Amino acid sequence: MASDPGLLRLLSALSTVCAVLLALGALAALHAPVPILVAGALTAMVGTVAVTERRPHDQALTLAAGVPVSLAVMAVGSALTPYRVLADAVFVLLIFAALHIRRLGPRATTLGVFAFQLYFVTQFVGTRLAQLPHLVLAVLVAFAGSALVRFAILRTPPERTLARLERAFRLRLGLVLDALIEVAEGGPQAPRAERAVDDLRRQVARLHTCALVIQSWLGAGAPGRGVAATIQRRVAEAETAVERLAILVMRLLWPGADIDTLTRHLTQIGGAGPCLGAQDAAGLPELTEQLRVLRAAAGPGRPRPAWTERAEVGDRRLGDRDDVHLSDVSPAMRDVFRSAGELARALSGLRLAVDGHTPAPRDSPEPARTEEPEAEGSASAKDIVPRWAERTRIRPTTRTALQVATGSALAIGGGELLSPQRWYWAVFTCWVVFISTTSTGEILVRGYRRLVGTVAGVVTGLALSALIGGHTWAAFALAILSVFGMYYTTAVSYTLMSFFVTTMIGMLYTLLHALTPGVLVVRIEETALGIACGLASALLVLPARTRERTDRLLHEVLERLRAVLSQSLARMGGEPVADLLGPARALDSALDSLRLAVQPLITPISPLRSRRRTALAVLGLLETAALHTRSLAGTAELMPAGIRFGTDPYLVDEAGRIDRNLAVLIGQVAGQGGDGTPLERGSGIPAHLSVGAGGARAEDAYATRRVLRHLRRVDESIHGLARALGMSVCNDT
């Protein structure tokens, strides 16, 4: 459950396999010929995986609309099969229409997939109008089997999926704490210290992914907006708290590493020697015990006996947040214990929100403000129009439709010349390499991965065919397992998915006693041709450069960063801000989109080493800024009512300066900041980290220091971004 949150991949793969088996079984019982069996199986496969709506009612409507669309497409395809040129021309037009209507929403997208896939089936099988009654039967059986699996056999209401996602989140939270316990127990001098830290970073990244999936299911699975807002807030608090705790533990163990984030490509701890004092080293066992208490509390279901037995220890550690029971240790160790206490409170709130679905009083949303706070004299991010928005007048869906239609036309022509019997593999490859890609670089990386998976699948298919010989049931079982593997790995690895697709094709040809090395070699050639045609059309037809897409996403990330920062500071100043964690989660989503978009630049096979280094540096700095901004939002959410230091003149000045710097940075990325305006330097936030220490309450001083520390890290990240992007900074040396 932890590796597959919500069992989404497992249920998708099982549903597809069950639908295919039901369709094959029903059609075989009716003594349908082999072409109709193939058409029914492929239709069942498409009818199961193409429907993406979350609510059963929407799924039922889409399936019902898909039946007439599929029947009409199959009738047209069967009528045109004898006329090769006309059939190919209609296919290209259908591809354009299927992609162009995606702008109308998920249902239109699904119907477009139905149209493409089922027209493809008619050309793949070579159906004729005389077979239309059998095809109608195959379509009806396939859609009925898909509906039976979706709404009866493997029925999964959104509420149940959300509950599974919440359980997976707590399981992954426990895995993060397990990894953190290993890091703390081994210490900085452990032989496996570097490996343990890598495991910790990996588990935190997986926890973040699970939190984003929960965010996407809240609208369909939560019983109401209030419950959805509560779960979202509690999940964000727990995620932020455990990430902060992990960073503080690593700072404690490796003080020379200057660790600001858990991103794997930014910080290396190998060169930082351990500098633990004697008191901190003696306190490590106590810290490990506290982490074990938190691990017991993080488990799903009812509180474990370990949590009950250690309740007294947990209650005492909660007091560490108020400096009541802290030992005589270093400030770094005190911060760790305070952070552990905050994580304990976040876990308690998460359990109440998830198990009881009872919003706490402070979770009640306040009236939304009509205007976002802005620093005086700064330009609003909304007023900045990016350069690509000014010159781009064509919809992304239209661009993609034109590109895929052009690439498919090239693939049809080249595929016919390469192999008149197997030309469809090139067209299908051209289609799939464009799905979920928006830039030329992404298409190149996706095509490379598909080619690698196809070659590996060819080798495996030939080896398995030689092993099983003429055993029909063994080949059939391996084909079904390949279908399962195809859809189980789709969201994890495109290479693995391509591998299972090719293995399945090998098993199907084994069943038909038509598998030869030449057939699979043609598949490799057609796959390479489809990739080349897709890449050529992406480069020649309204090209969307990787640089343009990354600039646009970078612009969006910076805008969201600025919005979260300004709203957090407004909350600290006493202004009524309805929600902070929602915009913070939107910042995370935008950063994830940017992370995916820069994959062509940071992939190990990229020859552009300087751009790779720059992309990694920018991504790492953004992740650091996002982490501290999100932590700032969490601190503002949890700030006691009596603390109102957001109106302090020094803090207002620093916040205004950071906001102005962000506006300049956004303008530079958008193409409007090329006038050489440098970023401003402040008087130095580190000099004011002791604010509130004299005569103030301990919790007030601690909260103030934390806010200033987060602001300092955000400020440093912004200046680092400016340097990485070639901008100047005042007094920069």
XYZ file of C-alpha atoms in Angstrom:
733
model
C 0.000 0.000 0.000
C 2.919 2.344 0.604
C 4.501 1.703 -2.810
C 1.167 2.052 -4.633
C -0.843 4.784 -2.853
C -4.544 4.070 -3.011
C -3.762 0.858 -4.924
C -4.424 2.955 -8.032
C -1.923 1.141 -10.248
C -2.937 -2.292 -8.987
C -6.637 -1.666 -9.551
C -5.993 -0.202 -13.007
C -3.990 -3.250 -14.066
C -6.449 -5.728 -12.530
C -9.439 -3.974 -14.080
C -7.850 -4.099 -17.518
C -6.970 -7.787 -17.234
C -10.452 -8.692 -15.944
C -12.191 -6.717 -18.693
C -10.049 -8.366 -21.382
C -10.688 -11.850 -19.964
C -14.430 -11.226 -19.744
C -14.570 -10.003 -23.333
C -12.491 -12.906 -24.632
C -14.520 -15.436 -22.659
C -17.878 -14.116 -23.860
C -16.802 -13.833 -27.495
C -15.159 -17.261 -27.459
C -18.373 -18.748 -26.075
C -20.151 -17.230 -29.077
C -17.542 -18.820 -31.427
C -16.327 -15.466 -32.717
C -13.460 -15.615 -35.246
C -9.938 -14.596 -34.258
C -10.088 -11.030 -35.721
C -13.226 -10.333 -33.693
C -11.574 -11.752 -30.569
C -8.635 -9.390 -31.079
C -10.954 -6.432 -31.699
C -12.999 -7.233 -28.584
C -9.944 -7.597 -26.370
C -8.412 -4.314 -27.558
C -11.749 -2.513 -27.176
C -12.112 -3.801 -23.609
C -8.595 -2.625 -22.865
C -9.255 0.856 -24.207
C -12.675 1.112 -22.559
C -11.134 0.356 -19.177
C -8.029 2.547 -19.110
C -9.204 5.576 -21.111
C -11.933 6.632 -18.655
C -10.247 8.902 -16.103
C -13.088 10.651 -14.258
C -13.132 10.184 -10.498
C -16.881 9.909 -9.813
C -18.777 6.739 -10.864
C -21.613 8.829 -12.324
C -19.208 10.628 -14.669
C -17.539 7.345 -15.596
C -20.893 5.807 -16.519
C -21.795 8.772 -18.741
C -18.441 8.596 -20.526
C -18.762 4.856 -21.126
C -22.294 5.317 -22.454
C -21.124 8.062 -24.819
C -18.217 5.897 -25.928
C -20.417 3.126 -27.325
C -21.938 5.070 -30.288
C -18.598 6.788 -30.963
C -16.817 3.439 -31.086
C -19.463 1.851 -33.308
C -19.391 4.770 -35.748
C -15.596 4.778 -35.939
C -15.440 1.029 -36.470
C -18.047 1.234 -39.227
C -16.081 3.962 -41.040
C -12.783 2.146 -40.562
C -14.178 -1.151 -41.826
C -15.702 0.543 -44.882
C -12.395 2.244 -45.754
C -10.056 -0.685 -45.130
C -9.924 -1.760 -48.820
C -9.050 1.810 -49.873
C -5.589 2.282 -48.425
C -4.915 5.913 -49.360
C -8.365 7.137 -48.357
C -8.238 5.176 -45.108
C -4.878 6.747 -44.268
C -6.139 10.263 -45.022
C -9.186 9.767 -42.797
C -6.919 8.351 -40.090
C -4.793 11.516 -40.091
C -7.888 13.725 -39.892
C -9.266 11.593 -37.064
C -5.985 11.910 -35.156
C -6.151 15.694 -35.465
C -9.769 15.796 -34.260
C -9.150 13.364 -31.381
C -6.365 15.570 -30.003
C -7.971 18.919 -30.793
C -11.104 18.194 -28.724
C -9.034 17.585 -25.576
C -9.549 21.247 -24.698
C -13.211 20.434 -24.000
C -12.395 18.388 -20.912
C -11.757 14.836 -19.678
C -14.814 13.316 -21.365
C -13.892 14.739 -24.755
C -10.335 13.518 -24.246
C -11.580 9.992 -23.535
C -13.885 9.992 -26.561
C -10.962 11.102 -28.707
C -8.910 8.184 -27.408
C -11.790 5.825 -28.198
C -11.975 7.172 -31.749
C -8.233 6.860 -32.404
C -7.759 3.454 -30.802
C -10.766 1.763 -32.374
C -10.083 3.123 -35.868
C -6.567 1.799 -35.331
C -8.061 -1.597 -34.436
C -9.944 -1.775 -37.730
C -6.740 -1.090 -39.665
C -4.706 -3.434 -37.475
C -7.144 -6.342 -37.818
C -8.180 -5.498 -41.384
C -11.933 -5.693 -40.798
C -14.524 -5.412 -43.567
C -18.114 -4.193 -43.707
C -19.281 -7.792 -43.886
C -17.899 -8.268 -40.376
C -19.730 -5.255 -38.971
C -22.398 -7.291 -37.097
C -19.630 -9.215 -35.342
C -17.800 -5.960 -34.606
C -20.942 -4.440 -33.090
C -21.227 -7.491 -30.871
C -17.550 -7.242 -29.896
C -17.879 -3.550 -28.968
C -21.007 -4.126 -26.895
C -19.471 -7.108 -25.098
C -16.241 -5.197 -24.439
C -17.979 -2.125 -23.017
C -20.331 -4.297 -20.956
C -17.368 -6.198 -19.528
C -15.554 -2.956 -18.751
C -18.650 -1.566 -16.993
C -19.149 -4.814 -15.063
C -15.579 -4.731 -13.786
C -15.663 -1.003 -12.986
C -19.038 -0.855 -11.232
C -19.391 -4.353 -9.743
C -16.386 -6.695 -9.637
C -13.734 -4.116 -8.719
C -15.974 -1.247 -7.719
C -13.964 1.453 -5.983
C -15.900 4.536 -4.798
C -13.850 7.739 -4.515
C -14.356 7.714 -0.735
C -12.662 4.327 -0.471
C -9.820 5.441 -2.714
C -9.269 8.535 -0.579
C -9.247 6.387 2.567
C -6.599 4.152 0.999
C -4.558 7.191 0.008
C -4.710 8.496 3.562
C -3.565 5.112 4.870
C -0.730 5.090 2.337
C 0.297 8.567 3.479
C 0.609 7.427 7.065
C 2.506 4.326 5.957
C 4.919 6.464 3.979
C 5.205 8.830 6.917
C 6.223 5.830 9.007
C 8.819 4.860 6.399
C 10.273 8.376 6.560
C 10.593 8.059 10.318
C 12.151 4.585 9.947
C 14.782 6.060 7.649
C 15.310 8.991 10.018
C 15.761 6.590 12.955
C 18.417 4.729 10.971
C 20.233 7.989 10.257
C 20.107 9.067 13.915
C 21.098 5.645 15.282
C 24.041 5.232 12.940
C 25.279 8.754 13.393
C 27.571 10.652 11.047
C 30.385 8.077 11.294
C 28.329 5.008 10.404
C 29.600 3.010 7.394
C 26.195 3.307 5.687
C 25.566 6.937 6.624
C 25.468 8.199 3.035
C 23.166 5.377 1.967
C 20.876 5.971 4.935
C 20.592 9.660 4.053
C 19.811 8.792 0.423
C 17.058 6.464 1.630
C 15.686 9.249 3.837
C 15.601 11.660 0.905
C 13.895 9.082 -1.283
C 11.230 8.361 1.333
C 10.522 12.085 1.813
C 10.097 12.504 -1.967
C 7.641 9.590 -2.037
C 5.723 11.099 0.877
C 5.441 14.352 -1.057
C 4.118 12.497 -4.111
C 1.478 10.778 -1.996
C 0.387 14.123 -0.523
C -0.123 15.536 -4.015
C -2.210 12.505 -5.033
C -4.400 13.020 -1.946
C -4.817 16.644 -2.990
C -6.098 15.557 -6.408
C -8.701 13.188 -4.884
C -10.098 15.464 -2.175
C -12.754 16.992 -4.413
C -14.263 13.620 -5.334
C -13.586 11.567 -2.195
C -14.181 13.928 0.738
C -17.749 14.190 2.084
C -17.684 17.985 2.012
C -15.544 21.065 1.509
C -14.932 21.473 5.214
C -13.622 17.929 5.601
C -11.533 18.271 2.440
C -9.961 21.498 3.732
C -9.230 19.874 7.098
C -7.578 16.809 5.569
C -5.564 18.968 3.194
C -4.343 21.137 6.065
C -3.449 18.229 8.336
C -1.626 16.331 5.584
C 0.371 19.463 4.706
C 1.209 20.099 8.372
C 2.422 16.526 8.893
C 4.474 16.569 5.696
C 6.076 19.914 6.516
C 6.770 18.905 10.115
C 8.492 15.621 9.257
C 10.534 17.272 6.507
C 11.629 20.017 8.888
C 12.536 17.427 11.519
C 14.604 15.442 9.012
C 16.519 18.554 7.943
C 17.209 19.572 11.543
C 18.478 16.069 12.415
C 20.806 16.139 9.410
C 22.033 19.615 10.345
C 22.726 18.333 13.838
C 24.726 15.354 12.587
C 26.505 17.188 9.735
C 26.802 20.824 10.838
C 29.367 21.590 8.138
C 27.110 20.568 5.248
C 24.759 23.604 5.427
C 21.731 21.468 4.655
C 18.670 23.468 3.602
C 16.637 20.898 1.715
C 16.405 17.164 1.209
C 16.733 17.324 -2.542
C 19.307 14.750 -3.612
C 21.056 16.763 -6.327
C 21.797 19.878 -4.268
C 23.517 18.825 -1.038
C 26.168 16.203 -0.479
C 27.156 15.273 3.058
C 30.170 13.154 2.275
C 32.696 15.972 2.596
C 31.275 17.433 5.804
C 32.998 16.041 8.840
C 31.015 15.270 11.999
C 31.346 17.871 14.725
C 28.985 16.572 17.407
C 29.657 17.842 20.892
C 29.816 15.510 23.844
C 26.426 16.622 25.197
C 24.719 16.221 21.823
C 26.301 12.817 21.313
C 24.997 11.775 24.719
C 21.553 13.038 23.758
C 21.314 10.994 20.568
C 19.803 7.915 22.312
C 17.101 10.130 23.800
C 16.433 11.603 20.358
C 16.203 8.130 18.855
C 13.712 7.121 21.545
C 11.581 10.151 20.733
C 11.681 9.258 17.038
C 10.461 5.761 17.909
C 7.570 7.285 19.839
C 6.672 9.332 16.771
C 6.997 6.246 14.579
C 4.479 4.418 16.766
C 2.094 7.371 16.553
C 2.390 7.530 12.759
C 1.044 4.012 12.231
C -2.414 3.722 10.597
C -5.431 2.518 12.535
C -5.818 2.770 16.268
C -2.881 3.930 18.394
C -0.415 1.111 18.948
C 0.421 -0.218 22.430
C 3.867 1.332 22.110
C 2.251 4.742 21.775
C 0.139 4.150 24.889
C 3.089 2.910 26.915
C 5.186 5.889 25.931
C 2.434 8.454 26.320
C 4.177 10.019 29.280
C 7.363 10.448 27.262
C 5.357 11.909 24.386
C 3.557 14.373 26.653
C 6.828 15.449 28.163
C 8.360 15.985 24.748
C 5.401 18.083 23.684
C 6.490 20.438 26.393
C 9.881 20.765 24.736
C 8.266 23.129 22.272
C 7.850 25.587 25.095
C 11.399 25.142 26.447
C 10.086 23.490 29.613
C 11.916 20.183 29.758
C 14.890 20.751 27.469
C 18.189 19.307 28.607
C 21.423 21.205 28.655
C 22.188 20.661 24.979
C 23.163 22.795 22.000
C 20.652 25.082 20.255
C 20.640 22.680 17.284
C 19.575 19.778 19.505
C 16.914 21.945 21.163
C 15.516 22.806 17.733
C 15.352 19.091 16.923
C 13.379 18.309 20.085
C 11.029 21.232 19.478
C 10.458 20.036 15.926
C 9.741 16.523 17.219
C 7.096 17.967 19.522
C 5.510 19.817 16.613
C 5.451 16.622 14.567
C 3.705 14.860 17.463
C 0.998 17.525 17.422
C 0.715 17.303 13.644
C 0.309 13.521 13.862
C -2.405 13.919 16.462
C -4.243 16.410 14.260
C -3.815 14.156 11.221
C -5.317 11.204 13.081
C -8.321 13.274 14.157
C -8.860 14.684 10.671
C -8.493 11.365 8.852
C -10.093 8.949 11.301
C -12.764 11.211 12.720
C -13.223 13.681 9.839
C -13.934 16.307 12.479
C -12.576 19.734 11.624
C -10.958 21.540 14.484
C -12.354 24.978 15.297
C -9.329 26.693 13.814
C -9.829 24.783 10.574
C -13.024 26.629 9.803
C -12.265 28.758 6.778
C -12.415 32.467 7.295
C -14.020 34.737 4.706
C -11.794 35.013 1.692
C -10.054 38.300 1.168
C -10.690 40.090 -2.071
C -7.144 41.361 -2.451
C -3.786 39.795 -1.752
C -1.347 41.825 0.350
C 1.359 43.515 -1.621
C 4.430 45.378 -0.550
C 4.242 49.058 -1.282
C 5.911 50.020 -4.512
C 6.161 46.479 -5.901
C 4.611 45.322 -9.142
C 1.951 42.662 -8.992
C 2.896 39.337 -10.494
C -0.460 39.285 -12.265
C 0.431 42.454 -14.142
C 3.424 40.838 -15.809
C 2.587 39.330 -19.210
C 5.177 36.737 -20.266
C 6.772 37.116 -23.651
C 5.444 33.727 -24.785
C 1.870 34.786 -23.899
C 2.169 37.815 -26.191
C 3.409 35.987 -29.248
C 1.616 32.653 -28.849
C -1.896 32.836 -30.213
C -2.497 29.143 -30.796
C -3.949 26.767 -28.248
C -1.627 24.027 -26.927
C -4.197 21.397 -27.946
C -4.259 22.759 -31.494
C -0.478 22.757 -31.678
C -0.288 19.170 -30.444
C -3.036 18.084 -32.845
C -1.215 19.602 -35.820
C 2.094 18.108 -34.745
C 0.722 14.601 -34.191
C -1.293 14.684 -37.427
C 1.811 15.721 -39.374
C 3.979 13.147 -37.639
C 1.370 10.434 -38.216
C 1.192 11.262 -41.933
C 4.967 10.924 -42.140
C 4.832 7.694 -40.133
C 2.150 6.219 -42.394
C 4.176 6.965 -45.514
C 7.457 5.745 -44.059
C 5.838 2.741 -42.411
C 4.253 1.631 -45.676
C 7.639 1.800 -47.385
C 9.373 -0.039 -44.543
C 6.753 -2.766 -44.062
C 3.318 -2.631 -45.712
C 2.052 -5.242 -43.226
C 3.330 -3.556 -40.033
C 3.048 0.177 -40.823
C 0.659 0.766 -37.919
C 3.427 0.367 -35.327
C 5.070 3.586 -36.548
C 1.776 5.499 -36.341
C 0.970 4.215 -32.889
C 4.457 5.124 -31.653
C 4.093 8.646 -33.040
C 0.797 8.984 -31.141
C 2.010 7.733 -27.773
C 5.268 9.700 -27.654
C 3.208 12.905 -27.823
C 0.781 11.964 -25.047
C 1.504 13.947 -21.845
C 4.429 15.788 -23.462
C 4.551 19.488 -24.207
C 8.051 20.187 -25.514
C 10.519 18.816 -28.030
C 12.899 17.724 -25.294
C 10.209 15.715 -23.522
C 9.317 13.981 -26.794
C 12.977 13.101 -27.351
C 13.370 11.626 -23.858
C 10.082 9.746 -24.115
C 11.022 8.350 -27.529
C 14.418 7.238 -26.260
C 12.823 5.406 -23.350
C 10.273 3.738 -25.622
C 12.993 2.524 -27.959
C 15.017 1.076 -25.084
C 11.953 -0.699 -23.693
C 11.039 -2.020 -27.150
C 14.494 -3.493 -27.758
C 14.480 -5.150 -24.324
C 10.960 -6.480 -24.974
C 12.019 -7.965 -28.327
C 14.882 -9.854 -26.719
C 12.665 -11.077 -23.875
C 9.822 -12.041 -26.218
C 12.122 -14.170 -28.359
C 13.637 -15.820 -25.277
C 10.238 -16.615 -23.748
C 8.934 -17.937 -27.050
C 11.876 -20.318 -27.273
C 11.315 -21.470 -23.684
C 7.587 -22.166 -23.873
C 7.696 -23.760 -27.326
C 4.222 -24.698 -28.488
C 2.463 -24.475 -25.115
C -0.536 -22.299 -25.965
C -1.749 -21.754 -22.414
C 1.709 -20.702 -21.249
C 1.877 -18.090 -24.031
C -1.641 -16.901 -23.183
C -0.787 -16.605 -19.467
C 2.386 -14.641 -20.262
C 0.402 -12.341 -22.559
C -2.085 -11.611 -19.777
C 0.760 -11.022 -17.306
C 2.294 -8.613 -19.803
C -0.998 -6.710 -20.014
C -0.996 -6.473 -16.217
C 2.629 -5.306 -16.147
C 1.924 -2.770 -18.891
C -0.697 -0.913 -16.884
C 0.870 -1.485 -13.478
C 4.099 0.252 -14.535
C 2.653 3.013 -16.746
C 2.816 5.654 -14.003
C 6.215 4.451 -12.766
C 8.403 3.851 -15.804
C 7.684 4.474 -19.465
C 10.558 2.146 -20.366
C 9.015 -0.727 -18.405
C 5.626 -0.078 -19.946
C 7.127 -0.256 -23.452
C 8.933 -3.445 -22.461
C 5.703 -5.148 -21.416
C 3.877 -3.955 -24.547
C 6.500 -5.565 -26.776
C 6.568 -8.730 -24.677
C 2.783 -8.990 -25.009
C 3.052 -8.627 -28.798
C 5.644 -11.394 -28.858
C 3.318 -13.701 -26.925
C 0.396 -12.872 -29.228
C 2.459 -13.788 -32.280
C 3.516 -16.964 -30.493
C -0.165 -17.855 -30.042
C -0.695 -17.250 -33.769
C 2.436 -19.312 -34.604
C 3.757 -16.317 -36.519
C 6.623 -15.139 -34.316
C 9.935 -14.783 -36.118
C 12.976 -12.640 -35.340
C 12.214 -10.653 -38.485
C 8.771 -9.613 -37.194
C 10.184 -8.203 -33.964
C 13.066 -6.527 -35.768
C 10.473 -4.773 -37.930
C 8.813 -3.606 -34.708
C 12.074 -2.008 -33.594
C 12.474 -0.336 -36.980
C 8.880 0.910 -37.044
C 9.207 2.172 -33.459
C 12.367 4.100 -34.339
C 10.624 5.480 -37.430
C 7.602 6.620 -35.404
C 9.885 8.370 -32.897
C 11.806 10.083 -35.715
C 8.592 11.235 -37.403
C 7.190 12.549 -34.128
C 10.386 14.415 -33.334
C 10.573 15.869 -36.834
C 7.010 17.176 -36.654
C 7.686 18.607 -33.180
C 10.687 20.488 -34.549
C 9.062 21.700 -37.776
C 5.391 22.321 -36.924
C 4.852 25.120 -34.379
C 7.753 23.930 -32.226
C 7.440 24.252 -28.458
C 11.003 24.530 -27.232
C 11.998 23.036 -23.911
C 13.428 26.423 -22.905
C 10.086 28.161 -23.513
C 8.167 25.610 -21.455
C 10.624 25.693 -18.568
C 10.571 29.510 -18.611
C 6.779 29.492 -18.437
C 6.732 27.004 -15.556
C 9.519 28.873 -13.764
C 7.429 32.033 -14.082
C 4.450 30.219 -12.541
C 6.519 28.834 -9.657
C 7.922 32.268 -8.822
C 4.440 33.839 -8.922
C 3.077 31.207 -6.541
C 6.113 31.576 -4.303
C 5.507 35.302 -4.090
C 1.804 34.844 -3.335
C 2.393 32.335 -0.512
C 5.128 34.491 1.002
C 3.034 37.660 0.993
C -0.046 35.903 2.414
C 2.005 34.271 5.175
C 3.466 37.594 6.249
C 0.017 39.182 6.104
C -1.305 36.493 8.468
C 1.564 37.217 10.871
C 0.623 40.888 10.767
C -2.898 40.085 11.887
C -4.702 40.276 8.557
C -7.480 37.706 7.964
C -6.153 35.300 5.332
C -8.540 32.461 4.534
C -6.046 29.721 3.717
C -2.288 29.367 3.449
C -1.686 25.665 2.961
C -3.835 25.516 -0.170
C -1.666 28.058 -2.041
C 1.420 26.335 -0.605
C 0.239 23.049 -2.083
C -0.363 24.800 -5.409
C 3.260 25.969 -5.213
C 4.354 22.358 -4.749
C 2.290 21.260 -7.751
C 3.821 23.967 -9.949
C 7.301 22.974 -8.795
C 6.579 19.341 -9.616
C 5.505 20.354 -13.125
C 8.753 22.266 -13.553
C 10.715 19.294 -12.254
C 9.162 17.099 -14.952
C 9.703 19.710 -17.662
C 13.453 19.978 -17.002
C 13.972 16.215 -17.275
C 15.334 16.572 -20.839
C 17.969 18.966 -19.486
C 19.039 16.968 -16.425
C 18.887 13.456 -17.859
C 22.305 11.753 -17.678
C 22.398 11.306 -21.477
C 22.086 15.045 -22.090
C 25.190 16.353 -23.930
C 24.564 19.928 -22.735
C 26.548 19.698 -19.517
C 26.549 23.413 -18.711
C 22.755 23.656 -19.128
C 22.396 20.514 -17.012
C 24.391 22.103 -14.191
C 22.373 25.317 -14.457
C 19.056 23.443 -14.461
C 20.067 21.406 -11.405
C 21.185 24.549 -9.576
C 17.953 26.424 -10.380
C 15.825 23.439 -9.404
C 17.670 22.994 -6.132
C 17.379 26.673 -5.223
C 13.662 26.658 -6.031
C 13.135 23.572 -3.888
C 14.930 25.274 -1.008
C 12.862 28.444 -1.390
C 9.630 26.427 -1.670
C 10.471 24.379 1.422
C 11.085 27.446 3.578
C 8.090 29.290 2.153
C 5.876 26.308 2.898
C 7.338 26.107 6.397
C 6.674 29.813 6.809
C 3.034 29.240 5.849
C 2.799 26.394 8.354
C 4.328 28.562 11.072
C 1.850 31.351 10.341
C -1.034 28.849 10.513
C 0.072 27.580 13.925
C 1.118 30.932 15.383
C -0.500 31.704 18.748
C -3.042 34.487 18.724
C -0.939 36.750 20.946
C 2.031 36.954 18.596
C 1.803 39.710 16.009
C 5.316 40.569 14.905
C 4.415 40.828 11.212
C 4.006 44.590 11.666
C 7.545 45.056 13.013
C 9.170 47.823 10.870
C 12.299 45.777 10.212
C 10.293 42.728 9.148
C 8.070 44.869 6.906
C 11.137 46.360 5.226
C 12.724 42.959 4.669
C 9.472 41.479 3.360
C 9.038 44.389 0.967
C 12.602 44.003 -0.303
C 12.145 40.256 -0.881
C 8.856 40.911 -2.659
C 10.462 43.518 -4.926
C 13.299 41.130 -5.709
C 10.792 38.439 -6.621
C 8.969 40.902 -8.897
C 12.238 41.727 -10.691
C 13.053 38.019 -11.002
C 9.584 37.281 -12.394
C 9.966 40.111 -14.887
C 13.343 38.757 -15.995
C 11.917 35.284 -16.595
C 8.899 36.761 -18.389
C 11.126 38.747 -20.734
C 10.350 42.159 -19.237
C 13.244 42.486 -16.823
C 16.045 42.932 -19.279
C 16.805 46.522 -18.233
C 19.577 45.358 -15.909
C 17.723 46.161 -12.686
C 19.741 44.441 -9.947
C 18.302 42.673 -6.950
C 18.480 44.561 -3.661
C 20.536 43.408 -0.725
C 19.260 43.943 2.795
C 21.067 44.870 5.961
C 21.396 41.206 6.810
C 18.678 39.051 8.325
C 21.223 36.894 10.234
C 22.067 39.910 12.411
C 18.479 39.997 13.693
C 18.038 36.310 14.490
C 18.261 37.076 18.197
C 15.208 39.321 18.098
C 12.699 38.635 20.846
C 15.268 37.016 23.124
C 15.298 39.703 25.761
C 12.356 39.618 28.103
C 9.991 37.915 25.668
C 8.229 34.655 26.217
C 10.227 31.634 25.093
C 7.635 30.556 22.558
C 7.463 34.114 21.124
C 11.223 34.270 20.709
C 11.325 30.798 19.167
C 8.570 31.601 16.646
C 10.231 34.893 15.739
C 13.617 33.258 15.195
C 12.025 30.589 13.033
C 10.263 33.119 10.809
C 13.426 35.151 10.344
C 15.417 32.010 9.628
C 12.974 30.988 6.911
C 13.039 34.481 5.437
C 16.826 34.410 5.376
C 16.856 31.119 3.473
C 14.269 32.377 0.983
C 16.286 35.567 0.495
C 19.488 33.593 -0.127
C 17.718 31.317 -2.592
C 16.326 34.276 -4.561
C 19.790 35.816 -4.849
C 21.193 32.447 -5.904
C 18.515 32.164 -8.580
C 19.380 35.621 -9.862
C 23.025 34.655 -10.255
C 22.134 31.341 -11.907
C 19.913 33.195 -14.391
C 22.609 35.770 -15.162
C 21.122 38.688 -13.237
C 23.077 41.181 -11.167
C 22.781 41.711 -7.418
C 23.598 44.928 -5.591
C 27.015 44.764 -3.904
C 27.539 41.359 -5.564
C 31.186 40.381 -5.610
